[in-house]
Short mmCIF file of C-alpha atoms and ligand atoms in Angstrom, two decimals:
data_model
loop_
_atom_site.label_atom_id
_atom_site.label_comp_id
_atom_site.label_asym_id
_atom_site.label_seq_id
_atom_site.Cartn_x
_atom_site.Cartn_y
_atom_site.Cartn_z
CA MET S 1 -12.93 6.25 -34.45
CA LYS S 2 -14.80 3.09 -34.53
CA ILE S 3 -18.29 3.94 -35.56
CA ILE S 4 -21.52 1.72 -36.41
CA MET S 5 -24.20 3.07 -38.36
CA LEU S 6 -27.76 2.11 -37.46
CA GLY S 7 -30.88 2.87 -39.33
CA ALA S 8 -33.77 1.40 -41.57
CA PRO S 9 -32.94 0.27 -45.05
CA GLY S 10 -32.72 3.51 -47.14
CA ALA S 11 -32.01 5.59 -43.81
CA GLY S 12 -28.80 6.91 -45.57
CA LYS S 13 -26.50 4.77 -43.76
CA GLY S 14 -24.34 4.14 -46.69
CA THR S 15 -24.43 7.88 -47.68
CA GLN S 16 -23.28 8.80 -44.73
CA ALA S 17 -20.91 5.99 -43.97
CA LYS S 18 -19.01 7.17 -47.41
CA MET S 19 -18.72 10.75 -46.34
CA LEU S 20 -17.70 9.80 -42.73
CA SER S 21 -14.83 7.69 -44.34
CA GLU S 22 -13.55 10.19 -46.40
CA LYS S 23 -13.62 12.75 -43.61
CA PHE S 24 -11.73 10.66 -41.19
CA ASN S 25 -9.75 8.81 -43.66
CA ILE S 26 -10.94 5.27 -42.17
CA PRO S 27 -12.32 2.44 -44.08
CA HIS S 28 -16.20 2.22 -44.98
CA ILE S 29 -17.16 -1.56 -44.38
CA SER S 30 -20.67 -2.49 -45.99
CA THR S 31 -21.82 -5.70 -45.37
CA GLY S 32 -24.42 -5.03 -48.03
CA ASP S 33 -21.82 -3.88 -50.59
CA ILE S 34 -19.43 -7.15 -49.69
CA PHE S 35 -22.46 -9.47 -50.27
CA ARG S 36 -23.55 -7.76 -53.63
CA ALA S 37 -19.71 -8.04 -54.79
CA ASN S 38 -19.80 -11.64 -53.97
CA ILE S 39 -22.93 -12.03 -55.93
CA LYS S 40 -21.80 -10.16 -58.65
CA ASN S 41 -18.59 -12.45 -58.75
CA ASN S 42 -20.57 -15.51 -58.35
CA THR S 43 -18.75 -16.73 -55.32
CA GLU S 44 -20.23 -19.46 -52.73
CA LEU S 45 -20.76 -16.87 -50.39
CA GLY S 46 -22.38 -14.58 -52.95
CA LYS S 47 -24.99 -17.55 -53.99
CA LYS S 48 -25.86 -18.23 -50.41
CA ALA S 49 -26.48 -14.52 -49.69
CA LYS S 50 -28.54 -13.96 -52.52
CA THR S 51 -31.25 -16.35 -51.87
CA TYR S 52 -32.03 -14.45 -48.57
CA MET S 53 -31.45 -10.87 -49.79
CA ASP S 54 -33.78 -11.07 -53.01
CA GLN S 55 -36.50 -12.01 -50.38
CA GLY S 56 -35.62 -9.19 -47.94
CA LEU S 57 -34.52 -11.52 -45.23
CA LEU S 58 -31.29 -11.13 -43.21
CA VAL S 59 -28.33 -13.47 -44.19
CA PRO S 60 -27.66 -15.86 -41.33
CA ASP S 61 -25.47 -14.35 -38.41
CA GLU S 62 -22.93 -17.17 -39.12
CA LEU S 63 -22.24 -15.84 -42.80
CA VAL S 64 -21.47 -12.19 -41.55
CA VAL S 65 -19.62 -12.38 -38.19
CA ASP S 66 -16.51 -13.78 -39.11
CA LEU S 67 -16.39 -11.85 -42.27
CA VAL S 68 -16.66 -8.53 -40.25
CA VAL S 69 -14.25 -9.55 -37.47
CA ASP S 70 -11.72 -10.67 -39.63
CA ARG S 71 -12.08 -7.36 -41.70
CA VAL S 72 -11.81 -5.11 -38.80
CA LYS S 73 -8.54 -6.86 -37.55
CA GLN S 74 -6.94 -5.68 -40.99
CA GLU S 75 -4.42 -3.25 -40.76
CA ASP S 76 -5.99 -0.42 -42.53
CA CYS S 77 -8.38 -0.41 -39.60
CA THR S 78 -6.08 0.28 -36.72
CA LYS S 79 -7.18 3.96 -36.86
CA GLY S 80 -10.57 3.18 -36.95
CA TYR S 81 -13.78 2.43 -39.29
CA ILE S 82 -17.35 3.02 -40.34
CA LEU S 83 -19.50 -0.12 -39.96
CA ASP S 84 -22.58 0.29 -42.27
CA GLY S 85 -25.22 -2.44 -42.09
CA PHE S 86 -23.44 -4.44 -39.37
CA PRO S 87 -24.58 -5.50 -36.68
CA ARG S 88 -27.87 -5.93 -37.57
CA THR S 89 -29.01 -8.43 -34.78
CA ILE S 90 -28.35 -8.84 -31.11
CA PRO S 91 -26.27 -11.95 -31.52
CA GLN S 92 -23.98 -9.83 -34.05
CA ALA S 93 -23.52 -6.94 -31.85
CA GLU S 94 -22.51 -9.31 -28.96
CA ALA S 95 -20.27 -11.17 -31.26
CA LEU S 96 -18.55 -7.89 -32.16
CA ASP S 97 -18.26 -6.84 -28.62
CA LYS S 98 -16.90 -9.91 -27.44
CA ALA S 99 -14.24 -10.16 -30.43
CA LEU S 100 -13.25 -6.38 -29.66
CA ALA S 101 -12.88 -6.87 -26.00
CA ALA S 102 -10.49 -9.80 -26.53
CA LEU S 103 -8.43 -7.22 -28.40
CA SER S 104 -8.87 -4.62 -25.33
CA ASP S 105 -10.59 -2.68 -28.01
CA LYS S 106 -14.41 -1.11 -28.35
CA VAL S 107 -16.66 0.85 -30.53
CA ASP S 108 -16.87 4.48 -29.57
CA PHE S 109 -20.47 5.50 -31.27
CA ALA S 110 -23.25 4.03 -32.73
CA VAL S 111 -25.13 6.52 -34.78
CA ASP S 112 -28.86 5.73 -35.43
CA VAL S 113 -30.12 7.76 -38.60
CA GLU S 114 -33.87 8.26 -37.90
CA VAL S 115 -36.25 8.05 -40.96
CA PRO S 116 -40.13 7.25 -40.70
CA ASP S 117 -41.19 4.29 -42.71
CA GLU S 118 -43.35 6.51 -45.01
CA ASN S 119 -40.37 8.36 -46.30
CA ILE S 120 -38.35 4.95 -47.21
CA VAL S 121 -40.22 3.46 -49.96
CA LYS S 122 -40.17 6.67 -51.96
CA ARG S 123 -36.12 6.99 -51.48
CA MET S 124 -35.64 3.56 -52.34
CA SER S 125 -37.49 3.70 -55.94
CA GLY S 126 -35.32 6.44 -56.80
CA ARG S 127 -31.92 5.00 -55.46
CA ARG S 128 -29.28 3.82 -58.27
CA ALA S 129 -26.56 1.88 -57.26
CA CYS S 130 -23.29 0.97 -58.58
CA LEU S 131 -22.42 -2.54 -58.18
CA LYS S 132 -18.75 -2.27 -59.10
CA CYS S 133 -17.73 0.38 -56.54
CA GLY S 134 -20.83 0.73 -54.20
CA ALA S 135 -21.43 4.35 -55.02
CA THR S 136 -25.21 5.26 -54.49
CA TYR S 137 -27.10 8.09 -56.34
CA HIS S 138 -30.66 9.09 -56.02
CA LEU S 139 -32.71 10.13 -59.34
CA GLU S 140 -33.98 13.18 -57.25
CA HIS S 141 -31.65 14.11 -54.67
CA ILE S 142 -27.98 13.06 -56.28
CA PRO S 143 -28.27 12.51 -59.85
CA PRO S 144 -25.10 11.29 -61.56
CA LYS S 145 -23.56 13.48 -63.94
CA GLN S 146 -24.54 11.18 -66.88
CA GLU S 147 -27.52 9.27 -66.73
CA GLY S 148 -27.13 5.52 -65.76
CA ILE S 149 -23.44 5.90 -65.36
CA CYS S 150 -21.17 6.04 -62.33
CA ASP S 151 -19.51 9.22 -61.63
CA THR S 152 -16.60 7.32 -59.93
CA CYS S 153 -15.88 4.41 -62.18
CA GLY S 154 -17.90 4.53 -65.27
CA SER S 155 -20.02 1.46 -64.74
CA GLU S 156 -23.62 1.21 -65.32
CA LEU S 157 -26.30 2.12 -62.47
CA VAL S 158 -28.93 -0.28 -61.60
CA LEU S 159 -32.06 -0.44 -59.45
CA ARG S 160 -31.02 -2.93 -56.79
CA ASP S 161 -33.15 -6.24 -56.93
CA ASP S 162 -34.14 -5.93 -53.36
CA ASP S 163 -35.36 -1.99 -53.90
CA LYS S 164 -38.78 -3.01 -55.52
CA PRO S 165 -41.60 -1.77 -53.16
CA GLU S 166 -42.60 -5.24 -52.12
CA THR S 167 -38.97 -6.30 -50.87
CA VAL S 168 -38.68 -2.90 -49.17
CA LEU S 169 -41.66 -3.45 -47.26
CA LYS S 170 -40.44 -6.93 -46.11
CA ARG S 171 -37.18 -5.43 -45.38
CA LEU S 172 -38.55 -2.81 -43.26
CA GLY S 173 -40.55 -5.51 -41.25
CA VAL S 174 -37.38 -7.47 -40.98
CA TYR S 175 -35.56 -4.23 -39.55
CA HIS S 176 -38.20 -3.39 -36.99
CA GLU S 177 -38.24 -6.80 -35.51
CA GLN S 178 -34.42 -7.89 -35.78
CA THR S 179 -32.23 -4.87 -35.80
CA GLN S 180 -34.32 -2.07 -33.92
CA PRO S 181 -33.35 -3.77 -30.70
CA LEU S 182 -30.25 -2.59 -31.18
CA ILE S 183 -30.91 0.90 -30.43
CA ASP S 184 -31.83 -0.06 -26.73
CA TYR S 185 -28.78 -2.34 -26.80
CA TYR S 186 -26.30 0.62 -27.68
CA LYS S 187 -28.30 3.31 -25.34
CA LYS S 188 -27.65 1.02 -22.46
CA ALA S 189 -23.98 0.91 -23.56
CA GLY S 190 -23.85 4.53 -23.48
CA ILE S 191 -22.48 5.09 -27.08
CA LEU S 192 -25.97 5.96 -28.84
CA LEU S 193 -26.14 9.10 -31.15
CA GLU S 194 -29.44 9.67 -32.32
CA VAL S 195 -29.90 11.89 -35.63
CA ASP S 196 -32.46 13.18 -37.90
CA GLY S 197 -31.97 11.54 -41.19
CA THR S 198 -34.97 13.26 -42.94
CA VAL S 199 -33.06 16.55 -43.61
CA ASP S 200 -30.57 17.28 -46.49
CA MET S 201 -27.92 14.99 -46.32
CA LYS S 202 -25.19 17.50 -45.80
CA VAL S 203 -27.31 18.64 -42.56
CA VAL S 204 -27.16 14.96 -41.47
CA PHE S 205 -23.42 14.80 -42.17
CA ASP S 206 -22.57 17.94 -40.10
CA ASN S 207 -24.76 16.73 -37.19
CA ILE S 208 -23.09 13.41 -37.22
CA VAL S 209 -19.51 15.10 -37.32
CA SER S 210 -20.50 17.72 -34.58
CA ALA S 211 -21.55 14.84 -32.45
CA VAL S 212 -18.39 12.44 -32.78
CA THR S 213 -16.08 15.21 -32.39
CA LYS S 214 -17.66 17.14 -29.41
P1 AP5 U 301 -27.89 -3.29 -46.92
O1 AP5 U 301 -27.10 -3.02 -48.38
O2 AP5 U 301 -26.98 -2.94 -45.51
O3 AP5 U 301 -29.00 -2.56 -47.14
P2 AP5 U 301 -29.93 -1.92 -46.21
O4 AP5 U 301 -29.80 -1.76 -44.72
O5 AP5 U 301 -31.46 -2.25 -46.38
O6 AP5 U 301 -29.67 -0.43 -46.44
P3 AP5 U 301 -29.70 0.21 -47.72
O7 AP5 U 301 -28.41 -0.04 -48.15
O8 AP5 U 301 -30.80 -0.09 -48.90
O9 AP5 U 301 -29.83 1.75 -47.23
P4 AP5 U 301 -29.00 2.89 -46.68
O10 AP5 U 301 -29.42 3.06 -45.02
O11 AP5 U 301 -27.53 2.51 -46.90
O12 AP5 U 301 -29.41 4.19 -47.45
P5 AP5 U 301 -28.65 5.04 -48.88
O13 AP5 U 301 -27.31 5.68 -47.93
O14 AP5 U 301 -28.44 4.13 -49.79
O15 AP5 U 301 -28.23 -4.83 -46.89
C1 AP5 U 301 -28.90 -5.33 -47.96
C2 AP5 U 301 -29.00 -6.87 -47.58
O16 AP5 U 301 -28.17 -7.52 -47.16
C3 AP5 U 301 -30.06 -6.80 -46.54
O17 AP5 U 301 -31.46 -6.90 -46.68
C4 AP5 U 301 -29.61 -8.26 -46.07
O18 AP5 U 301 -30.14 -9.62 -46.63
C5 AP5 U 301 -28.11 -8.47 -46.28
N1 AP5 U 301 -27.07 -8.21 -45.05
C6 AP5 U 301 -26.48 -6.90 -44.92
N2 AP5 U 301 -25.73 -6.86 -44.03
C7 AP5 U 301 -26.17 -7.83 -42.95
C8 AP5 U 301 -25.78 -8.31 -41.72
N3 AP5 U 301 -25.11 -7.54 -40.89
N4 AP5 U 301 -26.56 -9.38 -41.27
C9 AP5 U 301 -27.43 -10.10 -42.04
N5 AP5 U 301 -27.75 -9.64 -43.33
C10 AP5 U 301 -27.17 -8.52 -43.88
O19 AP5 U 301 -29.80 5.98 -49.11
C11 AP5 U 301 -30.88 5.26 -49.66
C12 AP5 U 301 -31.40 6.25 -50.70
O20 AP5 U 301 -31.85 7.77 -50.30
C13 AP5 U 301 -30.19 7.04 -51.69
O21 AP5 U 301 -30.82 6.85 -52.96
C14 AP5 U 301 -29.65 8.08 -51.20
O22 AP5 U 301 -29.46 8.89 -52.18
C15 AP5 U 301 -30.67 8.68 -50.65
N6 AP5 U 301 -30.52 9.45 -49.20
C16 AP5 U 301 -29.78 9.49 -48.37
N7 AP5 U 301 -29.75 10.55 -47.74
C17 AP5 U 301 -30.63 11.07 -47.86
C18 AP5 U 301 -31.21 12.51 -47.43
N8 AP5 U 301 -31.08 12.86 -46.23
N9 AP5 U 301 -32.09 13.04 -48.26
C19 AP5 U 301 -32.83 12.45 -49.11
N10 AP5 U 301 -32.18 11.23 -49.71
C20 AP5 U 301 -31.36 10.69 -49.19
MG1 MG U 302 -26.37 0.78 -47.91
#
């Protein structure tokens, strides 16, 4: 099963992708997590990506496309994968379609997790992230067992640099301009599933699972 997660920043793509990855036992590939790991390890890719991410802008397509295309060709992806945060522009979607077509392959579903802008800023200020293993918490909705510490790997939890309210607003603008057109793109391709992302995260999950296994 090959699934793309679409949705505004903070819609819950990462939260749902992680649960889907566990349920279907397929990799969760988050471009945001890959960049954050590179920033943490101070790699060349991380240094380049950081300058865009800190401003709430997208990293240029040429730094993202090959990375994802190489990743989905790895052996652990033969049964499927969840792409979280990619594609984010029409050229990225076209590049992915082309690379998969060359392997006689295609994406099965694009899941759009819908959350209005008003809900987003509030959600983001409560989010805490583990930069080591990618786990995500929320101070109100999913607090960690021990304050400030990741349940999974014991690392310190942080407020992401790009979760400051002014950067979140910038990211929302970039989303509407550059990523939202993908909803039509996948609707035309006949693989779009739209789910309400404002309800409890377990309900969102059940709705996605029943739609993709129908
Ligand atoms: P990325 O890391 O992908 O960030 P994003 O799209 O802005 O999305 P987020 O991770 O912020 O939100 P999410 O939808 O995963 O929500 P989450 O599950 O955490 O990208 C970061 C940056 O990297 C980009 O700005 C860009 O610069 C760059 N980048 C990445 N990919 C790129 C690409 N392909 N091309 C170019 N640049 C790229 O949930 C949010 C919070 O809400 C959490 O605290 C969670 O616990 C809570 N929550 C989740 N679901 C619910 C619910 N149902 N009810 C209540 N709370 C909930
Ligand atoms: Mg995420």
